[in-house]
């Protein structure tokens, strides 16, 4: 049995070598399909890991918003609202057992003036400690974040600094907001679509300056941290109940835990990955058609050879095995090459995605698991076997007399 299998493999290798150019083109088709699948799976897993690392450290955090709250489809946007959280709401949250700390974000509209040009911007007020926790100096293109004792200073986003006005704004420049003079202390890096909250259009200032130019304390959202992660969900429900009771409405405010945000984002990433892999699989379907075409051509070219083999005792099963082995060998080699190309290709795609699309300091690395490698090679082998079945069956059904007489 082993000798027969070895003989069949030797014959399959011999036939592949004799038609080397055609064989190389066929296995390249398989390699391209497998490369696309492996690279997209690696990128999807890498994005999943990056998001998990980004948010897992905040699993003890609850976001409190007026209205519907956080949505993964409105990341980075700030909704205009005429209703805000009150000082009473914040005090009540702080008194809930298990709450460690409450920080607030103030939001309002303002007119930013620079060199006789005006634009409408969204102002965000937060204290210096919260600013340090939410952002770091690595997020800045230039300058620094605000300190608690700073007065009349702001940090602005990259779009405001570079795109909103005819002349770019640099650190140290003086601007006006609602007629009040401010010095630009820092400018955020261009972020693009990376990160959870966009800083490209932000105007960041301390709460004291915010209240002076807006005239009131518009608490748009609050961030609550808890002592015990296991109590996050129950505390979130209690926060909703208290705030809604304070305002006499059932849905005045909503809470979202960071762990639930993480789960939503992971679900979206999984769906995107499935869609992308399904699209990439089209290349594999085309490759399987290429294998079938190659094998059918090989059957026609070797009709006389098949007849001689059957005349000297080869069974239909022997003939089928020879052709199935040829298709399987082509697809396995293509699968291995495609897997290697997919591993290196995913690194290149990640580099391009990070520099062109994300434009943000995200530690995004492709993740290639042993399971995905085995799966890729296994799928390529199955494709080779299935694509070879019909040509192998056609070869096995040939009449030996007619095949020997074939010219």
Coordinates of C-alpha atoms in Angstrom, one line a residue:
X1 CA 0.0 0.0 0.0
X2 CA 2.8 2.4 0.9
X3 CA 4.7 1.5 -2.3
X4 CA 1.6 2.2 -4.4
X5 CA 1.0 5.6 -2.7
X6 CA 4.7 6.5 -3.2
X7 CA 4.5 5.5 -6.9
X8 CA 1.4 7.6 -7.3
X9 CA 3.1 10.6 -5.7
X10 CA 6.1 10.1 -7.9
X11 CA 3.9 10.1 -10.9
X12 CA 2.0 13.1 -9.8
X13 CA 5.3 15.0 -9.2
X14 CA 6.5 14.0 -12.6
X15 CA 3.4 15.2 -14.4
X16 CA 3.5 18.5 -12.5
X17 CA 7.2 19.0 -13.5
X18 CA 6.4 18.2 -17.1
X19 CA 3.8 21.0 -17.2
X20 CA 5.7 23.4 -14.9
X21 CA 4.6 26.7 -16.3
X22 CA 1.0 25.8 -16.2
X23 CA 1.4 24.3 -12.7
X24 CA 3.1 27.5 -11.4
X25 CA 0.3 29.7 -12.7
X26 CA -2.3 27.4 -11.1
X27 CA -0.7 27.3 -7.7
X28 CA -0.3 31.1 -7.8
X29 CA -4.0 31.4 -8.1
X30 CA -4.4 29.4 -5.0
X31 CA -1.6 31.4 -3.3
X32 CA -3.3 34.7 -4.0
X33 CA -6.7 33.5 -2.6
X34 CA -5.0 32.1 0.6
X35 CA -2.8 35.2 1.0
X36 CA -5.9 37.4 0.9
X37 CA -7.7 35.3 3.5
X38 CA -4.7 34.9 5.9
X39 CA -3.8 38.6 5.7
X40 CA -7.4 39.8 6.4
X41 CA -7.8 37.4 9.3
X42 CA -4.4 38.5 10.8
X43 CA -5.4 42.2 10.4
X44 CA -8.9 41.5 12.0
X45 CA -7.3 39.7 14.9
X46 CA -4.8 42.5 15.3
X47 CA -7.5 45.2 15.4
X48 CA -9.4 43.1 18.0
X49 CA -6.3 42.8 20.2
X50 CA -5.5 46.5 19.9
X51 CA -9.0 47.6 20.8
X52 CA -9.1 45.1 23.7
X53 CA -5.8 46.4 25.1
X54 CA -7.0 50.0 24.6
X55 CA -10.2 49.5 26.6
X56 CA -9.6 46.6 29.0
X57 CA -7.7 48.9 31.4
X58 CA -10.9 51.0 31.6
X59 CA -13.2 48.1 32.5
X60 CA -13.9 49.8 35.9
X61 CA -15.3 52.8 34.1
X62 CA -18.9 54.0 33.5
X63 CA -19.8 56.7 31.0
X64 CA -22.8 58.8 31.9
X65 CA -24.5 60.9 29.2
X66 CA -27.6 62.9 28.7
X67 CA -29.9 61.2 26.2
X68 CA -29.0 58.0 24.4
X69 CA -25.4 57.9 25.4
X70 CA -22.5 56.2 23.7
X71 CA -22.8 54.7 20.2
X72 CA -20.1 53.0 18.3
X73 CA -21.6 54.5 15.1
X74 CA -21.0 58.1 16.4
X75 CA -17.5 57.7 17.8
X76 CA -15.8 61.0 18.3
X77 CA -18.9 63.1 17.7
X78 CA -20.5 65.4 20.4
X79 CA -24.2 65.9 20.1
X80 CA -25.7 69.3 20.8
X81 CA -27.9 69.2 23.8
X82 CA -30.0 71.8 25.7
X83 CA -30.2 69.6 28.7
X84 CA -27.2 68.8 31.0
X85 CA -26.3 67.0 34.1
X86 CA -26.5 69.1 37.3
X87 CA -24.3 69.6 40.3
X88 CA -26.9 67.6 42.3
X89 CA -26.6 64.7 39.8
X90 CA -22.8 64.6 40.3
X91 CA -23.1 64.8 44.1
X92 CA -25.7 62.0 44.1
X93 CA -23.4 59.8 42.0
X94 CA -20.5 60.4 44.3
X95 CA -22.5 59.2 47.3
X96 CA -23.4 55.8 45.7
X97 CA -21.5 53.0 47.6
X98 CA -18.7 51.6 45.5
X99 CA -18.0 54.8 43.4
X100 CA -14.4 55.7 43.5
X101 CA -14.2 58.9 41.5
X102 CA -16.4 61.1 39.3
X103 CA -15.0 63.4 36.6
X104 CA -17.1 65.6 34.3
X105 CA -16.9 67.0 30.8
X106 CA -18.4 70.3 29.9
X107 CA -19.6 70.9 26.4
X108 CA -20.8 74.0 24.5
X109 CA -20.6 75.9 21.3
X110 CA -18.3 78.9 20.7
X111 CA -16.9 81.2 18.0
X112 CA -13.1 80.8 17.5
X113 CA -11.5 83.9 15.9
X114 CA -8.0 83.9 14.4
X115 CA -6.6 86.7 12.2
X116 CA -10.1 88.2 11.4
X117 CA -11.5 84.8 10.5
X118 CA -14.2 83.1 12.5
X119 CA -15.3 79.4 12.8
X120 CA -17.9 77.7 15.0
X121 CA -16.3 75.1 17.3
X122 CA -17.4 72.7 20.0
X123 CA -15.7 73.6 23.4
X124 CA -14.8 70.9 25.8
X125 CA -14.0 71.7 29.4
X126 CA -12.3 69.3 31.9
X127 CA -9.9 69.6 34.8
X128 CA -6.2 69.1 34.4
X129 CA -6.2 65.6 36.2
X130 CA -8.9 64.3 33.9
X131 CA -7.1 65.7 30.9
X132 CA -3.9 63.8 31.9
X133 CA -5.8 60.6 32.4
X134 CA -7.7 60.8 29.1
X135 CA -4.8 62.1 27.0
X136 CA -1.1 62.0 27.2
X137 CA 1.8 64.0 25.8
X138 CA 2.2 61.4 23.1
X139 CA -1.1 62.5 21.6
X140 CA 0.3 66.0 21.0
X141 CA 1.9 67.2 17.9
X142 CA 3.4 70.1 19.8
X143 CA 3.1 72.0 23.0
X144 CA 1.7 70.5 26.2
X145 CA -1.6 69.7 28.0
X146 CA -3.1 72.2 30.5
X147 CA -2.2 72.5 34.1
X148 CA -4.6 73.3 36.9
X149 CA -3.2 76.8 37.5
X150 CA -3.3 77.7 33.7
X151 CA -5.5 80.6 32.8
X152 CA -6.8 81.5 29.3
X153 CA -5.0 78.6 27.6
X154 CA -6.4 76.0 25.2
X155 CA -5.4 72.8 23.4
X156 CA -6.8 72.4 19.9
X157 CA -7.1 69.6 17.4
X158 CA -5.1 69.2 14.2
X159 CA -7.9 70.2 11.9
X160 CA -8.5 73.4 13.7
X161 CA -4.8 74.2 13.7
X162 CA -4.1 73.3 10.0
X163 CA -7.3 73.2 8.0
X164 CA -9.8 75.7 9.4
X165 CA -8.0 78.9 8.6
X166 CA -5.9 80.3 5.7
X167 CA -2.9 80.5 8.0
X168 CA -2.0 77.6 10.2
X169 CA -2.1 78.0 14.0
X170 CA 1.0 77.2 16.0
X171 CA 1.7 76.8 19.7
X172 CA 2.0 80.2 21.4
X173 CA -0.4 81.9 19.0
X174 CA -3.2 84.1 20.4
X175 CA -6.9 83.4 19.4
X176 CA -10.2 84.6 20.6
X177 CA -13.2 82.5 21.8
X178 CA -16.5 84.4 22.1
X179 CA -14.3 87.6 22.4
X180 CA -12.0 86.3 25.1
X181 CA -8.3 86.0 24.4
X182 CA -6.6 82.6 24.7
X183 CA -3.1 81.3 24.1
X184 CA -2.7 78.0 22.2
X185 CA -0.7 75.7 24.7
X186 CA -0.8 72.5 22.6
X187 CA -2.0 71.0 19.4
X188 CA -3.1 67.4 19.1
X189 CA -1.7 65.1 16.4
X190 CA -3.9 64.3 13.4
X191 CA -5.9 61.3 14.4
X192 CA -8.1 60.4 11.5
X193 CA -10.5 57.6 12.4
X194 CA -8.2 56.0 15.0
X195 CA -8.9 55.9 18.7
X196 CA -12.2 55.9 20.5
X197 CA -12.8 59.7 20.8
X198 CA -11.6 62.0 18.0
X199 CA -9.4 65.0 18.9
X200 CA -9.2 66.5 15.4
X201 CA -11.8 69.1 16.0
X202 CA -11.5 69.6 19.7
X203 CA -11.0 72.8 21.6
X204 CA -9.9 71.8 25.1
X205 CA -9.9 74.2 28.1
X206 CA -10.2 74.2 31.9
X207 CA -13.7 74.3 33.5
X208 CA -13.0 77.8 35.0
X209 CA -12.3 79.3 31.6
X210 CA -15.2 77.4 30.1
X211 CA -17.7 78.8 32.5
X212 CA -16.4 82.3 32.0
X213 CA -17.0 82.3 28.2
X214 CA -20.2 80.1 28.1
X215 CA -21.8 81.6 31.2
X216 CA -22.9 78.3 32.7
X217 CA -21.6 74.9 33.6
X218 CA -22.9 72.6 30.9
X219 CA -22.0 69.1 32.2
X220 CA -22.6 67.0 29.1
X221 CA -21.1 63.8 30.4
X222 CA -19.5 62.3 33.5
X223 CA -16.9 59.5 33.8
X224 CA -17.4 57.3 36.9
X225 CA -14.8 54.8 38.2
X226 CA -15.6 52.1 40.7
X227 CA -13.6 50.2 43.3
X228 CA -14.9 46.7 42.3
X229 CA -15.2 45.8 38.6
X230 CA -17.8 43.2 39.5
X231 CA -20.2 46.0 40.6
X232 CA -19.9 48.0 37.5
X233 CA -23.3 47.0 36.0
X234 CA -25.3 47.4 39.2
X235 CA -23.7 50.8 39.9
X236 CA -24.5 51.9 36.3
X237 CA -28.2 51.0 36.7
X238 CA -28.3 52.9 40.1
X239 CA -26.7 56.0 38.4
X240 CA -29.4 55.9 35.7
X241 CA -32.2 55.5 38.3
X242 CA -31.0 58.4 40.5
X243 CA -30.4 60.9 37.6
X244 CA -33.7 60.1 35.9
X245 CA -35.5 60.5 39.3
X246 CA -33.8 63.9 39.7
X247 CA -35.1 65.1 36.4
X248 CA -38.5 63.4 36.5
X249 CA -37.9 61.5 33.2
X250 CA -37.4 57.8 32.5
X251 CA -34.8 58.3 29.8
X252 CA -33.1 61.7 30.7
X253 CA -29.7 60.1 31.0
X254 CA -28.1 56.8 30.1
X255 CA -25.0 54.9 31.3
X256 CA -22.6 52.7 29.4
X257 CA -19.9 50.6 30.8
X258 CA -16.6 50.4 28.9
X259 CA -16.7 46.6 29.0
X260 CA -20.0 46.7 27.1
X261 CA -18.5 49.2 24.6
X262 CA -15.7 46.7 24.1
X263 CA -18.1 43.9 23.4
X264 CA -20.0 46.0 20.8
X265 CA -16.9 47.0 19.0
X266 CA -15.6 43.4 19.0
X267 CA -19.0 42.3 17.4
X268 CA -18.7 44.9 14.7
X269 CA -15.1 43.9 14.0
X270 CA -16.1 40.2 13.8
X271 CA -18.8 41.1 11.2
X272 CA -16.4 43.2 9.2
X273 CA -13.8 40.4 9.2
X274 CA -16.4 37.8 8.1
X275 CA -17.5 40.1 5.2
X276 CA -13.9 40.8 4.1
X277 CA -12.9 37.1 4.3
X278 CA -16.0 36.2 2.3
X279 CA -15.0 38.7 -0.4
X280 CA -11.4 37.4 -0.4
X281 CA -12.8 33.8 -0.8
X282 CA -13.9 34.8 -4.3
X283 CA -10.3 34.6 -5.3
X284 CA -10.1 31.1 -3.9
X285 CA -13.2 30.1 -5.9
X286 CA -11.5 31.5 -9.1
X287 CA -8.4 29.5 -8.2
X288 CA -10.4 26.3 -7.8
X289 CA -11.8 26.8 -11.3
X290 CA -8.2 27.3 -12.5
X291 CA -7.2 23.9 -10.9
X292 CA -10.2 22.2 -12.5
X293 CA -9.3 23.7 -15.9
X294 CA -5.7 22.6 -15.6
X295 CA -6.6 19.1 -14.6
X296 CA -9.1 18.8 -17.5
X297 CA -6.5 19.9 -19.9
X298 CA -4.0 17.4 -18.4
X299 CA -6.6 14.6 -18.8
X300 CA -7.0 15.5 -22.5
X301 CA -3.2 15.6 -23.1
X302 CA -2.6 12.3 -21.3
X303 CA -5.5 10.3 -22.8
X304 CA -3.1 7.8 -24.5
X305 CA -1.1 7.5 -21.3
X306 CA -4.2 6.8 -19.3
X307 CA -5.2 4.1 -21.7
X308 CA -1.8 2.4 -21.5
X309 CA -2.0 2.5 -17.6
X310 CA -5.4 0.9 -17.6
X311 CA -4.3 -1.7 -20.2
X312 CA -1.5 -2.9 -18.0
X313 CA -3.7 -3.3 -15.0
X314 CA -4.4 0.2 -13.4
X315 CA -7.9 0.4 -11.9
X316 CA -10.3 3.3 -12.1
X317 CA -9.4 4.1 -8.5
X318 CA -5.7 4.2 -9.3
X319 CA -6.3 6.7 -12.1
X320 CA -8.5 8.9 -9.9
X321 CA -5.9 8.9 -7.1
X322 CA -3.2 10.1 -9.4
X323 CA -5.2 13.1 -10.7
X324 CA -6.5 13.9 -7.2
X325 CA -3.0 13.8 -5.8
X326 CA -1.8 16.2 -8.6
X327 CA -4.5 18.7 -7.7
X328 CA -3.9 18.3 -4.0
X329 CA -0.2 18.9 -4.4
X330 CA -0.7 22.0 -6.4
X331 CA -3.2 23.5 -3.9
X332 CA -1.1 22.5 -0.8
X333 CA 2.0 24.2 -2.3
X334 CA -0.1 27.2 -3.2
X335 CA -1.6 27.2 0.3
X336 CA 1.8 27.3 2.0
X337 CA 3.1 30.0 -0.3
X338 CA -0.1 32.0 0.2
X339 CA 0.1 31.7 3.9
X340 CA 3.7 33.0 3.9
X341 CA 2.7 35.8 1.6
X342 CA -0.3 36.5 3.8
X343 CA 1.9 36.8 7.0
X344 CA 4.2 39.3 5.3
X345 CA 1.5 41.0 3.4
X346 CA -0.6 41.6 6.5
X347 CA 2.4 43.5 8.0
X348 CA 2.6 45.7 4.9
X349 CA -1.2 46.3 5.0
X350 CA -1.1 47.2 8.7
X351 CA 1.7 49.7 8.0
X352 CA -0.3 51.3 5.2
X353 CA -3.5 51.3 7.2
X354 CA -1.8 53.0 10.2
X355 CA 0.0 55.7 8.3
X356 CA -2.7 56.5 5.7
X357 CA -6.0 55.8 7.3
X358 CA -5.6 55.8 11.0
X359 CA -3.0 58.5 11.2
X360 CA -2.8 57.9 14.9
X361 CA -0.3 56.4 17.4
X362 CA -2.0 53.0 17.6
X363 CA 0.0 49.9 18.4
X364 CA -1.6 47.8 15.7
X365 CA 0.1 44.5 14.8
X366 CA -1.2 41.6 12.7
X367 CA -1.9 38.4 14.7
X368 CA -1.3 35.2 12.9
X369 CA -2.3 32.1 15.0
X370 CA -1.4 28.5 14.4
X371 CA -5.1 27.7 13.9
X372 CA -5.4 30.2 11.0
X373 CA -2.3 28.8 9.4
X374 CA -3.5 25.2 9.6
X375 CA -7.0 26.3 8.5
X376 CA -5.5 28.1 5.5
X377 CA -3.5 25.1 4.3
X378 CA -6.4 22.8 5.1
X379 CA -8.8 24.9 3.0
X380 CA -6.4 25.0 0.1
X381 CA -6.0 21.2 0.2
X382 CA -9.8 20.7 0.3
X383 CA -10.1 23.1 -2.7
X384 CA -7.5 21.1 -4.6
X385 CA -9.3 17.8 -3.9
X386 CA -12.7 19.1 -4.8
X387 CA -11.5 20.8 -8.0
X388 CA -9.8 17.6 -9.1
X389 CA -12.7 15.2 -8.5
X390 CA -14.5 15.8 -11.8
X391 CA -11.3 15.6 -14.0
X392 CA -10.2 12.5 -12.1
X393 CA -13.6 10.9 -12.6
X394 CA -13.5 11.7 -16.3
X395 CA -10.0 10.2 -16.6
X396 CA -11.0 7.0 -14.7
X397 CA -14.1 6.4 -16.9
X398 CA -12.1 6.4 -20.1
X399 CA -12.2 3.2 -22.1
X400 CA -8.7 1.8 -22.3
X401 CA -9.1 0.7 -25.9
X402 CA -10.3 4.1 -27.1
X403 CA -7.7 5.9 -25.0
X404 CA -4.8 3.9 -26.5
X405 CA -6.1 4.6 -30.0
X406 CA -6.4 8.3 -29.2
X407 CA -4.0 10.5 -31.1

